Short mmCIF file of C-alpha atoms in Angstrom, two decimals:
data_model
loop_
_atom_site.label_atom_id
_atom_site.label_comp_id
_atom_site.label_asym_id
_atom_site.label_seq_id
_atom_site.Cartn_x
_atom_site.Cartn_y
_atom_site.Cartn_z
CA MET A 431 0.04 0.01 0.11
CA ASN A 432 1.03 3.33 -0.80
CA SER A 433 0.61 5.02 2.35
CA ASN A 434 1.73 8.85 1.27
CA PHE A 435 -1.00 8.73 -1.59
CA GLU A 436 -3.46 6.89 0.89
CA LYS A 437 -3.01 9.79 3.09
CA TYR A 438 -3.37 12.21 0.24
CA ILE A 439 -6.87 10.76 -0.51
CA THR A 440 -7.73 10.91 3.51
CA ASP A 441 -6.76 14.45 3.60
CA TYR A 442 -9.22 15.37 0.71
CA PHE A 443 -11.85 13.81 1.73
CA ASN A 444 -11.53 15.62 5.34
CA ARG A 445 -12.58 18.75 3.21
CA PHE A 446 -16.39 17.08 3.12
CA SER A 447 -18.64 17.48 6.26
CA ASP A 448 -19.75 14.08 8.11
CA ASN A 449 -23.26 13.25 6.21
CA GLN A 450 -24.78 9.73 4.51
CA VAL A 451 -23.35 11.29 1.12
CA THR A 452 -20.07 11.94 1.92
CA SER A 453 -19.77 8.89 4.31
CA ALA A 454 -20.68 6.80 1.21
CA MET A 455 -18.20 8.28 -0.78
CA LYS A 456 -15.40 7.95 1.82
CA TYR A 457 -16.30 4.05 2.50
CA MET A 458 -16.29 3.39 -1.34
CA MET A 459 -13.09 5.26 -1.88
CA ASP A 460 -11.61 2.81 0.83
CA GLY A 461 -9.78 -0.34 0.36
CA GLY A 462 -9.50 0.27 -3.50
CA LYS A 463 -6.10 -1.39 -5.23
CA ARG A 464 -5.19 1.89 -7.15
CA ILE A 465 -4.05 0.49 -9.86
CA ARG A 466 -4.91 2.98 -12.12
CA PRO A 467 -3.25 5.75 -9.72
CA GLU A 468 -0.25 3.05 -9.38
CA ILE A 469 -0.08 3.25 -13.48
CA ILE A 470 0.63 6.96 -13.03
CA PHE A 471 2.71 6.74 -10.94
CA SER A 472 4.86 4.42 -12.52
CA VAL A 473 5.07 6.14 -15.74
CA VAL A 474 6.21 9.75 -14.43
CA LYS A 475 8.94 8.03 -11.99
CA GLY A 476 9.81 6.42 -15.43
CA TYR A 477 10.43 10.01 -16.68
CA GLY A 478 12.02 10.94 -13.51
CA ILE A 479 9.74 12.74 -12.02
CA ASN A 480 8.56 12.32 -8.39
CA GLU A 481 5.39 10.87 -8.08
CA GLU A 482 3.71 13.52 -5.89
CA GLU A 483 3.00 15.42 -8.77
CA ALA A 484 0.57 12.85 -10.03
CA TYR A 485 -1.57 12.85 -7.13
CA PRO A 486 -3.96 14.99 -7.84
CA CYS A 487 -4.74 13.58 -11.49
CA ALA A 488 -4.53 10.13 -10.08
CA LEU A 489 -6.98 10.98 -6.43
CA ALA A 490 -9.78 12.48 -9.46
CA LEU A 491 -9.06 9.02 -11.87
CA GLU A 492 -9.54 6.54 -8.78
CA MET A 493 -12.76 8.44 -7.79
CA ILE A 494 -14.05 8.34 -11.61
CA GLN A 495 -13.56 4.51 -10.88
CA THR A 496 -14.70 4.71 -7.73
CA TYR A 497 -18.15 6.13 -8.71
CA SER A 498 -18.50 3.72 -11.79
CA LEU A 499 -18.24 0.58 -9.06
CA ILE A 500 -20.74 2.40 -6.90
CA HIS A 501 -23.49 2.82 -10.26
CA ASP A 502 -21.94 -0.65 -11.85
CA ASP A 503 -23.39 -2.07 -8.69
CA LEU A 504 -26.95 -0.85 -8.52
CA PRO A 505 -29.72 -2.88 -8.64
CA ALA A 506 -31.05 -1.77 -12.19
CA MET A 507 -27.22 -2.16 -13.17
CA ASP A 508 -25.16 -5.78 -12.37
CA ASP A 509 -26.93 -6.12 -8.94
CA ASP A 510 -23.62 -6.83 -7.13
CA ASP A 511 -24.45 -6.75 -3.07
CA MET A 512 -20.35 -6.94 -2.47
CA ARG A 513 -17.62 -4.93 -3.87
CA ARG A 514 -14.00 -4.65 -2.42
CA GLY A 515 -14.23 -7.05 0.16
CA LYS A 516 -17.48 -5.81 1.98
CA PRO A 517 -21.12 -4.83 0.71
CA SER A 518 -21.52 -2.90 -1.93
CA CYS A 519 -22.85 0.96 -1.80
CA HIS A 520 -26.52 0.64 -2.09
CA LYS A 521 -26.16 -2.28 0.62
CA ALA A 522 -24.24 -0.55 3.18
CA TYR A 523 -26.42 2.90 2.51
CA ARG A 524 -29.78 3.12 0.75
CA GLU A 525 -29.79 3.50 -2.90
CA ASP A 526 -30.49 6.78 -3.31
CA VAL A 527 -27.84 7.45 -1.76
CA ALA A 528 -25.36 5.16 -3.20
CA ILE A 529 -26.28 7.28 -6.46
CA LEU A 530 -25.85 10.22 -5.39
CA ALA A 531 -22.63 9.39 -3.80
CA GLY A 532 -21.63 8.53 -7.03
CA ASP A 533 -22.80 11.55 -8.77
CA ALA A 534 -20.57 13.49 -6.12
CA LEU A 535 -17.09 11.32 -6.63
CA LEU A 536 -18.00 12.30 -10.24
CA THR A 537 -18.41 15.98 -10.06
CA HIS A 538 -15.63 16.58 -7.70
CA SER A 539 -13.04 14.23 -9.88
CA PHE A 540 -13.06 17.15 -12.22
CA GLY A 541 -13.13 19.67 -9.52
CA VAL A 542 -9.85 17.83 -7.84
CA ILE A 543 -8.36 18.74 -10.85
CA ALA A 544 -9.57 22.12 -11.71
CA GLU A 545 -8.27 23.26 -8.22
CA SER A 546 -4.76 21.49 -8.79
CA SER A 547 -1.94 23.25 -9.35
CA TYR A 548 -1.23 21.63 -12.45
CA LYS A 549 -0.71 24.46 -15.27
CA PRO A 550 -4.23 25.83 -16.33
CA GLU A 551 -3.51 24.65 -20.09
CA VAL A 552 -2.34 21.02 -18.58
CA LYS A 553 -5.74 21.12 -16.43
CA ALA A 554 -7.86 21.23 -19.38
CA ARG A 555 -6.20 18.64 -21.33
CA MET A 556 -6.61 16.23 -18.47
CA ILE A 557 -10.11 17.42 -18.10
CA ALA A 558 -10.91 16.74 -21.54
CA ALA A 559 -9.15 13.54 -21.41
CA MET A 560 -10.71 12.64 -18.75
CA SER A 561 -14.48 13.71 -19.97
CA LYS A 562 -13.87 12.01 -23.78
CA TYR A 563 -12.58 8.47 -22.19
CA ALA A 564 -14.77 7.84 -19.04
CA GLY A 565 -17.87 9.09 -21.19
CA MET A 566 -19.05 8.16 -24.51
CA SER A 567 -16.00 7.56 -26.04
CA GLY A 568 -14.98 4.81 -23.28
CA MET A 569 -16.26 3.82 -20.20
CA ILE A 570 -19.64 4.62 -20.20
CA TYR A 571 -19.83 3.48 -24.04
CA GLY A 572 -18.27 0.37 -22.86
CA GLN A 573 -20.77 0.04 -20.22
CA LEU A 574 -23.62 0.32 -22.51
CA LEU A 575 -22.18 -2.55 -25.07
CA ASP A 576 -22.22 -4.48 -21.87
CA CYS A 577 -25.47 -3.72 -20.65
CA THR A 578 -27.89 -3.79 -24.11
CA GLU A 579 -25.83 -6.00 -25.91
CA GLU A 580 -25.71 -3.62 -28.87
CA VAL A 581 -21.86 -5.78 -30.17
CA GLU A 582 -21.84 -8.82 -31.41
CA LYS A 583 -20.61 -11.59 -29.46
CA THR A 584 -17.28 -12.56 -31.22
CA ARG A 585 -13.54 -11.81 -30.06
CA LYS A 586 -13.92 -8.46 -31.83
CA GLY A 587 -16.81 -7.33 -30.19
CA LEU A 588 -14.84 -8.61 -26.82
CA VAL A 589 -12.32 -6.25 -27.83
CA GLU A 590 -14.84 -3.33 -28.50
CA ILE A 591 -16.52 -3.92 -24.60
CA GLN A 592 -12.73 -3.78 -23.19
CA ASP A 593 -10.82 -1.05 -25.08
CA ASN A 594 -13.37 1.12 -24.07
CA LYS A 595 -15.08 -0.10 -20.31
CA THR A 596 -12.05 -1.23 -19.01
CA GLY A 597 -9.51 0.71 -21.71
CA GLY A 598 -11.10 3.77 -21.05
CA LEU A 599 -9.86 4.99 -17.68
CA PHE A 600 -6.07 3.31 -18.54
CA LYS A 601 -6.18 5.50 -21.31
CA ILE A 602 -6.73 8.68 -19.07
CA ALA A 603 -3.80 7.17 -16.26
CA CYS A 604 -1.41 7.11 -19.45
CA LEU A 605 -2.32 10.27 -20.75
CA PHE A 606 -2.11 11.89 -17.43
CA ALA A 607 1.14 10.68 -16.77
CA GLY A 608 2.10 12.00 -20.35
CA TYR A 609 0.82 15.31 -20.21
CA ILE A 610 2.86 15.72 -16.64
CA ALA A 611 6.22 14.07 -18.24
CA GLY A 612 5.35 16.40 -21.19
CA ILE A 613 5.01 13.50 -23.56
CA ASN A 614 3.23 14.19 -27.25
CA ASP A 615 2.96 11.09 -28.50
CA GLU A 616 -0.61 10.88 -27.64
CA GLU A 617 -1.46 7.59 -29.78
CA SER A 618 1.33 5.54 -28.04
CA LEU A 619 0.19 6.61 -24.32
CA ILE A 620 -3.54 5.56 -25.59
CA ARG A 621 -2.47 2.32 -27.42
CA LEU A 622 -0.82 1.43 -24.09
CA GLY A 623 -3.66 2.55 -22.00
CA SER A 624 -6.14 0.42 -24.11
CA LEU A 625 -3.93 -2.51 -23.90
CA ILE A 626 -3.13 -2.31 -20.17
CA GLY A 627 -6.90 -2.58 -19.99
CA ILE A 628 -7.55 -5.20 -22.03
CA ILE A 629 -5.04 -7.49 -20.75
CA PHE A 630 -6.45 -6.74 -16.97
CA GLN A 631 -9.93 -7.69 -17.65
CA ASN A 632 -8.70 -11.23 -19.78
CA GLN A 633 -7.23 -11.41 -16.57
CA ASP A 634 -10.19 -10.29 -14.36
CA ASP A 635 -12.03 -12.63 -16.48
CA LEU A 636 -9.64 -15.93 -16.34
CA PHE A 637 -9.67 -15.63 -12.73
CA ASP A 638 -13.45 -15.21 -12.37
CA ALA A 639 -13.37 -18.76 -13.83
CA THR A 640 -10.60 -20.19 -11.29
CA LYS A 641 -10.88 -18.11 -8.37
CA THR A 642 -13.90 -18.62 -5.49
CA SER A 643 -15.85 -14.86 -5.03
CA LEU A 644 -14.18 -14.91 -1.32
CA GLU A 645 -10.34 -14.54 -2.94
CA GLN A 646 -11.33 -12.18 -4.74
CA GLY A 647 -13.87 -9.81 -2.61
CA LYS A 648 -16.47 -9.57 -4.83
CA SER A 649 -19.45 -11.33 -5.03
CA TYR A 650 -20.60 -13.06 -8.41
CA SER A 651 -23.68 -10.11 -10.40
CA LYS A 652 -26.42 -11.60 -10.05
CA LYS A 653 -26.70 -11.27 -13.73
CA ASP A 654 -23.38 -12.79 -14.23
CA GLN A 655 -24.63 -16.32 -15.99
CA ASN A 656 -25.93 -14.33 -18.89
CA LYS A 657 -22.56 -12.07 -19.05
CA PHE A 658 -20.23 -12.13 -21.83
CA THR A 659 -16.72 -12.45 -21.39
CA ALA A 660 -13.29 -13.45 -22.74
CA LEU A 661 -14.47 -16.67 -22.32
CA SER A 662 -17.76 -17.26 -24.35
CA VAL A 663 -15.38 -16.85 -27.18
CA TYR A 664 -11.75 -18.06 -25.85
CA SER A 665 -11.28 -21.48 -24.02
CA VAL A 666 -8.76 -21.08 -20.63
CA GLU A 667 -5.51 -22.09 -22.68
CA GLU A 668 -6.78 -19.71 -25.62
CA LEU A 669 -7.16 -16.69 -23.22
CA LYS A 670 -3.82 -17.38 -21.36
CA GLU A 671 -1.92 -16.78 -24.80
CA GLU A 672 -3.66 -14.19 -25.84
CA ILE A 673 -2.38 -12.05 -22.83
CA GLU A 674 0.97 -13.38 -23.72
CA LYS A 675 0.31 -11.94 -26.87
CA GLU A 676 -0.85 -8.84 -25.83
CA PHE A 677 1.92 -8.35 -23.30
CA LYS A 678 4.44 -8.56 -26.09
CA GLU A 679 3.01 -5.96 -28.37
CA LEU A 680 2.52 -4.16 -24.38
CA TYR A 681 6.22 -4.25 -23.99
CA SER A 682 7.41 -3.06 -27.69
CA ILE A 683 4.80 0.15 -27.14
CA VAL A 684 6.73 0.62 -24.02
CA ASN A 685 9.85 0.41 -25.37
CA THR A 686 8.96 3.37 -28.88
CA LEU A 687 7.85 5.82 -25.14
CA LYS A 688 11.54 6.63 -24.25
CA PHE A 689 11.23 6.34 -20.41
CA ASP A 690 12.25 3.97 -17.59
CA VAL A 691 10.01 1.18 -17.85
CA VAL A 692 11.47 -0.61 -14.39
CA TYR A 693 8.70 1.05 -12.29
CA LEU A 694 6.03 0.39 -15.37
CA ASN A 695 7.44 -3.65 -15.47
CA GLU A 696 6.50 -3.86 -11.41
CA ILE A 697 3.14 -2.96 -11.75
CA LEU A 698 2.65 -4.83 -15.21
CA GLU A 699 3.72 -7.91 -13.29
CA ARG A 700 2.08 -7.52 -10.66
CA ILE A 701 -1.14 -7.40 -12.47
CA LYS A 702 0.12 -10.51 -14.56
CA LYS A 703 0.46 -12.34 -11.26
CA ARG A 704 -2.14 -11.26 -8.85
CA MET B 1081 -37.10 29.75 -27.63
CA ASN B 1082 -33.51 30.68 -28.54
CA SER B 1083 -33.05 28.77 -31.57
CA ASN B 1084 -29.68 29.79 -31.76
CA PHE B 1085 -28.86 27.89 -28.91
CA GLU B 1086 -30.97 25.25 -29.34
CA LYS B 1087 -29.19 24.81 -32.73
CA TYR B 1088 -25.87 24.66 -30.94
CA ILE B 1089 -26.86 22.01 -28.50
CA THR B 1090 -28.07 19.98 -31.41
CA ASP B 1091 -24.97 20.34 -33.20
CA TYR B 1092 -23.11 19.16 -29.97
CA PHE B 1093 -25.07 16.21 -29.82
CA ASN B 1094 -24.57 15.04 -33.51
CA ARG B 1095 -20.59 14.47 -32.49
CA PHE B 1096 -21.79 10.99 -30.88
CA SER B 1097 -22.85 8.04 -32.35
CA ASP B 1098 -26.71 6.38 -32.12
CA ASN B 1099 -27.19 4.34 -29.35
CA GLN B 1100 -29.47 3.78 -26.69
CA VAL B 1101 -27.79 6.10 -24.32
CA THR B 1102 -26.92 8.84 -26.37
CA SER B 1103 -30.51 8.86 -27.66
CA ALA B 1104 -31.61 8.58 -23.86
CA MET B 1105 -29.22 11.94 -23.49
CA LYS B 1106 -31.01 13.72 -26.50
CA TYR B 1107 -34.63 12.97 -25.37
CA MET B 1108 -33.96 14.12 -22.28
CA MET B 1109 -32.17 17.42 -23.12
CA ASP B 1110 -35.37 18.69 -25.54
CA GLY B 1111 -37.85 20.29 -24.18
CA GLY B 1112 -36.36 22.32 -21.49
CA LYS B 1113 -37.10 26.10 -20.95
CA ARG B 1114 -33.42 26.90 -20.71
CA ILE B 1115 -34.11 29.55 -17.82
CA ARG B 1116 -30.34 28.75 -16.28
CA PRO B 1117 -28.88 29.49 -19.90
CA GLU B 1118 -31.12 32.13 -20.49
CA ILE B 1119 -29.57 33.70 -16.78
CA ILE B 1120 -26.20 33.30 -18.09
CA PHE B 1121 -26.93 35.41 -21.39
CA SER B 1122 -28.52 37.64 -19.74
CA VAL B 1123 -25.93 38.73 -17.02
CA VAL B 1124 -23.91 38.75 -20.34
CA LYS B 1125 -25.36 40.89 -22.75
CA GLY B 1126 -25.70 43.19 -19.84
CA TYR B 1127 -22.10 43.24 -20.09
CA GLY B 1128 -22.21 44.01 -23.65
CA ILE B 1129 -20.87 40.46 -24.97
CA ASN B 1130 -22.66 38.53 -27.25
CA GLU B 1131 -24.22 35.76 -25.96
CA GLU B 1132 -22.61 33.57 -28.40
CA GLU B 1133 -19.63 33.95 -26.19
CA ALA B 1134 -21.62 32.17 -23.26
CA TYR B 1135 -23.04 28.96 -25.49
CA PRO B 1136 -20.49 26.58 -24.37
CA CYS B 1137 -20.92 27.41 -20.34
CA ALA B 1138 -24.65 27.32 -20.85
CA LEU B 1139 -24.76 23.92 -22.76
CA ALA B 1140 -22.06 22.41 -20.26
CA LEU B 1141 -24.83 23.67 -16.91
CA GLU B 1142 -28.10 22.39 -19.20
CA MET B 1143 -26.65 18.94 -19.09
CA ILE B 1144 -26.16 19.28 -15.49
CA GLN B 1145 -29.35 20.21 -15.46
CA THR B 1146 -30.40 17.37 -17.55
CA TYR B 1147 -28.60 14.74 -15.45
CA SER B 1148 -29.90 16.01 -12.28
CA LEU B 1149 -33.29 15.62 -13.53
CA ILE B 1150 -32.89 12.39 -14.69
CA HIS B 1151 -31.44 10.56 -11.85
CA ASP B 1152 -33.77 12.75 -9.43
CA ASP B 1153 -36.44 10.99 -11.46
CA LEU B 1154 -35.52 7.28 -10.78
CA PRO B 1155 -37.23 4.92 -8.88
CA ALA B 1156 -35.01 4.94 -6.13
CA MET B 1157 -35.12 8.71 -5.69
CA ASP B 1158 -38.48 10.93 -6.41
CA ASP B 1159 -40.09 7.92 -8.67
CA ASP B 1160 -41.43 10.33 -11.03
CA ASP B 1161 -42.86 9.14 -14.28
CA MET B 1162 -43.37 12.23 -16.18
CA ARG B 1163 -40.69 15.24 -16.88
CA ARG B 1164 -40.55 18.29 -19.31
CA GLY B 1165 -44.16 16.87 -20.65
CA LYS B 1166 -43.51 13.35 -21.33
CA PRO B 1167 -42.40 10.14 -20.03
CA SER B 1168 -39.32 10.65 -17.82
CA CYS B 1169 -35.89 8.98 -18.88
CA HIS B 1170 -36.09 5.71 -17.23
CA LYS B 1171 -40.13 5.18 -18.38
CA ALA B 1172 -39.14 6.11 -22.11
CA TYR B 1173 -36.12 4.28 -21.61
CA ARG B 1174 -34.40 1.06 -19.69
CA GLU B 1175 -33.99 2.45 -16.21
CA ASP B 1176 -29.79 1.28 -16.41
CA VAL B 1177 -29.90 3.24 -20.02
CA ALA B 1178 -31.31 6.41 -17.69
CA ILE B 1179 -28.19 6.32 -15.27
CA LEU B 1180 -25.94 5.95 -17.76
CA ALA B 1181 -27.04 8.98 -19.46
CA GLY B 1182 -27.56 10.79 -16.47
CA ASP B 1183 -23.28 9.55 -16.15
CA ALA B 1184 -22.75 10.57 -19.64
CA LEU B 1185 -24.12 14.48 -19.45
CA LEU B 1186 -22.58 14.74 -16.43
CA THR B 1187 -19.03 13.69 -17.67
CA HIS B 1188 -19.31 15.31 -20.78
CA SER B 1189 -20.53 18.58 -19.34
CA PHE B 1190 -16.80 19.04 -18.04
CA GLY B 1191 -15.43 18.02 -21.53
CA VAL B 1192 -17.89 20.72 -23.09
CA ILE B 1193 -15.88 23.44 -20.97
CA ALA B 1194 -12.77 21.73 -21.45
CA GLU B 1195 -12.68 21.89 -25.24
CA SER B 1196 -14.26 25.26 -25.38
CA SER B 1197 -12.16 28.50 -27.16
CA TYR B 1198 -12.59 30.39 -23.17
CA LYS B 1199 -9.33 30.84 -22.16
CA PRO B 1200 -7.65 27.70 -20.11
CA GLU B 1201 -7.29 30.05 -16.72
CA VAL B 1202 -11.41 30.59 -17.23
CA LYS B 1203 -11.57 27.45 -18.15
CA ALA B 1204 -10.17 26.09 -14.55
CA ARG B 1205 -12.29 28.66 -12.96
CA MET B 1206 -15.85 27.61 -14.60
CA ILE B 1207 -14.72 23.80 -13.83
CA ALA B 1208 -13.76 24.47 -10.36
CA ALA B 1209 -17.06 26.50 -9.94
CA MET B 1210 -19.41 23.77 -11.36
CA SER B 1211 -17.87 20.86 -9.16
CA LYS B 1212 -18.32 22.79 -6.27
CA TYR B 1213 -21.67 24.16 -6.78
CA ALA B 1214 -23.03 21.21 -8.31
CA GLY B 1215 -21.32 18.94 -6.00
CA MET B 1216 -21.35 18.58 -1.98
CA SER B 1217 -21.24 22.80 -1.81
CA GLY B 1218 -24.44 23.04 -4.11
CA MET B 1219 -27.01 20.94 -5.61
CA ILE B 1220 -26.25 16.91 -4.69
CA TYR B 1221 -25.87 18.23 -0.74
CA GLY B 1222 -29.22 20.12 -1.15
CA GLN B 1223 -30.77 16.51 -2.93
CA LEU B 1224 -29.18 14.40 -0.21
CA LEU B 1225 -30.49 17.07 2.40
CA ASP B 1226 -34.21 16.55 0.87
CA CYS B 1227 -33.69 12.91 0.43
CA THR B 1228 -32.90 11.74 3.79
CA GLU B 1229 -34.26 14.66 5.39
CA GLU B 1230 -31.22 15.62 7.45
CA VAL B 1231 -32.40 18.99 8.16
CA GLU B 1232 -34.91 20.55 10.33
CA LYS B 1233 -38.23 21.67 8.73
CA THR B 1234 -38.25 25.37 9.87
CA ARG B 1235 -37.93 28.41 7.20
CA LYS B 1236 -34.38 28.08 8.11
CA GLY B 1237 -33.79 24.67 6.97
CA LEU B 1238 -36.37 25.48 4.06
CA VAL B 1239 -33.46 27.81 2.79
CA GLU B 1240 -30.66 25.40 3.48
CA ILE B 1241 -32.71 22.90 1.15
CA GLN B 1242 -33.20 26.00 -1.92
CA ASP B 1243 -29.85 27.64 -1.42
CA ASN B 1244 -28.07 24.47 -2.46
CA LYS B 1245 -30.55 22.47 -4.42
CA THR B 1246 -31.75 25.15 -6.55
CA GLY B 1247 -29.52 27.74 -5.91
CA GLY B 1248 -26.59 25.45 -6.91
CA LEU B 1249 -27.01 25.42 -10.35
CA PHE B 1250 -28.48 29.29 -10.26
CA LYS B 1251 -24.69 30.33 -8.41
CA ILE B 1252 -22.75 28.33 -11.38
CA ALA B 1253 -24.85 30.48 -13.80
CA CYS B 1254 -24.10 33.64 -12.25
CA LEU B 1255 -20.26 33.23 -11.89
CA PHE B 1256 -19.89 31.69 -15.60
CA ALA B 1257 -21.23 35.24 -16.71
CA GLY B 1258 -19.23 37.10 -14.40
CA TYR B 1259 -15.91 34.94 -15.60
CA ILE B 1260 -16.97 35.62 -19.12
CA ALA B 1261 -16.99 39.42 -18.40
CA GLY B 1262 -14.26 39.88 -16.17
CA ILE B 1263 -16.37 40.49 -12.68
CA ASN B 1264 -14.24 39.81 -9.58
CA ASP B 1265 -17.10 40.21 -7.13
CA GLU B 1266 -17.67 36.74 -6.92
CA GLU B 1267 -19.33 37.33 -3.75
CA SER B 1268 -22.39 39.15 -4.93
CA LEU B 1269 -22.67 37.04 -8.17
CA ILE B 1270 -23.11 33.92 -5.66
CA ARG B 1271 -25.74 35.62 -3.39
CA LEU B 1272 -27.29 36.75 -7.12
CA GLY B 1273 -27.55 33.06 -8.01
CA SER B 1274 -28.77 32.09 -4.60
CA LEU B 1275 -31.58 34.25 -4.70
CA ILE B 1276 -32.88 34.00 -8.30
CA GLY B 1277 -32.21 30.08 -6.63
CA ILE B 1278 -35.05 30.81 -4.07
CA ILE B 1279 -37.30 32.83 -5.59
CA PHE B 1280 -37.24 30.21 -8.48
CA GLN B 1281 -38.09 27.32 -5.79
CA ASN B 1282 -40.53 29.24 -4.29
CA GLN B 1283 -42.80 29.76 -7.16
CA ASP B 1284 -42.16 26.46 -8.29
CA ASP B 1285 -43.98 25.06 -4.26
CA LEU B 1286 -46.52 28.03 -5.24
CA PHE B 1287 -47.82 26.48 -8.69
CA ASP B 1288 -47.60 22.95 -7.29
CA ALA B 1289 -50.11 23.95 -4.86
CA THR B 1290 -51.90 25.98 -7.49
CA LYS B 1291 -52.08 24.41 -10.55
CA THR B 1292 -53.14 20.86 -12.31
CA SER B 1293 -49.95 18.34 -13.29
CA LEU B 1294 -51.18 18.95 -16.59
CA GLU B 1295 -50.46 22.95 -16.99
CA GLN B 1296 -46.73 21.94 -15.24
CA GLY B 1297 -45.85 19.36 -18.07
CA LYS B 1298 -44.82 17.08 -14.95
CA SER B 1299 -46.37 14.47 -13.16
CA TYR B 1300 -46.58 14.85 -8.74
CA SER B 1301 -43.86 12.58 -7.33
CA LYS B 1302 -45.06 9.66 -5.54
CA LYS B 1303 -43.56 10.69 -2.90
CA ASP B 1304 -44.94 14.14 -2.80
CA GLN B 1305 -47.35 13.88 -0.31
CA ASN B 1306 -44.35 13.78 2.18
CA LYS B 1307 -42.16 16.36 0.39
CA PHE B 1308 -41.03 19.47 2.53
CA THR B 1309 -42.19 22.27 0.70
CA ALA B 1310 -42.29 25.99 1.28
CA LEU B 1311 -45.94 25.60 1.90
CA SER B 1312 -44.87 23.15 5.07
CA VAL B 1313 -43.86 26.30 6.93
CA TYR B 1314 -45.80 29.47 5.17
CA SER B 1315 -49.10 29.94 3.92
CA VAL B 1316 -49.79 30.68 0.50
CA GLU B 1317 -50.18 34.17 1.45
CA GLU B 1318 -47.04 34.36 3.02
CA LEU B 1319 -45.18 32.95 0.95
CA LYS B 1320 -45.93 35.16 -1.96
CA GLU B 1321 -44.73 37.97 0.66
CA GLU B 1322 -41.89 36.15 0.93
CA ILE B 1323 -41.02 35.84 -2.59
CA GLU B 1324 -41.64 39.96 -3.13
CA LYS B 1325 -39.43 40.70 -0.38
CA GLU B 1326 -36.48 38.20 -1.74
CA PHE B 1327 -36.81 40.17 -4.90
CA LYS B 1328 -36.32 43.46 -3.35
CA GLU B 1329 -32.71 42.02 -2.44
CA LEU B 1330 -32.45 40.61 -5.60
CA TYR B 1331 -32.92 44.14 -7.29
CA SER B 1332 -30.45 45.71 -4.77
CA ILE B 1333 -27.72 43.33 -5.59
CA VAL B 1334 -28.30 43.48 -9.40
CA ASN B 1335 -28.04 47.33 -8.66
CA THR B 1336 -24.54 46.74 -6.89
CA LEU B 1337 -23.05 44.66 -10.12
CA LYS B 1338 -22.42 47.55 -12.66
CA PHE B 1339 -23.94 45.72 -15.91
CA ASP B 1340 -27.52 47.18 -17.87
CA VAL B 1341 -29.87 44.78 -16.19
CA VAL B 1342 -32.40 45.48 -18.81
CA TYR B 1343 -31.78 41.73 -20.16
CA LEU B 1344 -31.60 40.21 -16.89
CA ASN B 1345 -34.86 42.07 -15.68
CA GLU B 1346 -36.50 40.67 -18.49
CA ILE B 1347 -35.91 37.21 -17.16
CA LEU B 1348 -36.61 37.69 -14.02
CA GLU B 1349 -39.82 38.97 -15.00
CA ARG B 1350 -40.49 35.74 -17.21
CA ILE B 1351 -40.08 33.61 -14.36
CA LYS B 1352 -41.57 36.18 -11.83
CA LYS B 1353 -45.27 35.90 -14.21
CA ARG B 1354 -45.01 31.96 -14.91
#
């Protein structure tokens, strides 16, 4: 656990007075694995920049991730009772409070960046990227494809869901790191984020098939039996091979981005072996 | 109807490809009275600035207003079947699609400002204000007070709800206008927005008591009978007097802000007489 970043998160949320919504926000922010923040930190450190410089945008991204979990778990969505090893937000609080807590995390995530000490031009680029890839060019679009099955159930359709639903926030992570480091190769950053997301999701689907819900700290959604996952179009062995291929492409992109990959490799290894 | 602004809204939403969520977003954006945008336009015009300069931030604010209606109407919230003279979003679409459409409007509202041609410093100030007063220092906090009854049912409690729940977005409207016009008196702008919101909400409560739902184009919420409104603490006559007093304070603030109030007066008269 990164105790400095955890303290930064706690300090931020202390600005809010105590009520049911702020309590629900803090409850769900607590206990996350912070993988997206760690991706940002690993890339900025690879450019010789102190990870603290990335704390504001990393907090914003973790807030977006947390809001999406709260709303995804709602009865009208995936209807999940457990999340991050404890009752999901609408189970621990009321459903209306959970909706508002998600809305508040999303609303304030943009404020965290706007009020940070990044240069105004950097803030604007970050907010534009976060809006785009957490929205209809990313996470929400992917969630829609997932919910409404407006996608063909093929390997191509799977990549479209993963690239948007999971890849969206990892693209933001890589772009944020790039903006802080002054990297202009947005295309490579976006592709890097996309691949991390796809690998992450493929591994998640693999774990779902091989681990119990207790080991994962989440419940199987009530709608899980009908879910379109990687294992709908790959066998377990094929999926493992696919993940290996994706790692190879990922490392080739890492090589074109001229930074010290030692920190990113650590996180990728952690993702690979979790 | 302001056909130039309506065209601006339509043009913006044409960027999104057709799917259930974008369709639900457009469905609910359609038919709004655009009162908050018109407040922005009236103040910038009072400073001799063309209203078109305010279109990006006015669109963003109208998107926030629309997302809040979609989420407020959900079964777990106010459970309203009608909105803007037609079935509410989760009635016309699925509940999961309505949740996502609200999330998407909120997410992209910040992007509209970030991608606009305002100066980066102005963008950052606008986004910070929108986050604050649409969030836990404004609309969402007021919604929480309303939902969870974490407020005393007195005239003071009523003002606290109104100042946050309705006043939040009107504060943003006045601040946006001020930022475009380069006004530094934030305190007066915020008080102006607060008063417009309080008057607006008091008049709404008055209308609810005197007009049919057909005339208002919305249904009475299933939870309406228990709602804490202005008429819980004022008689109809007392409330009319209170609104007159609030208009007087509003005009005194308008006088301290040195701009031509002719356009703002037009909107205030329209609000007064609707």
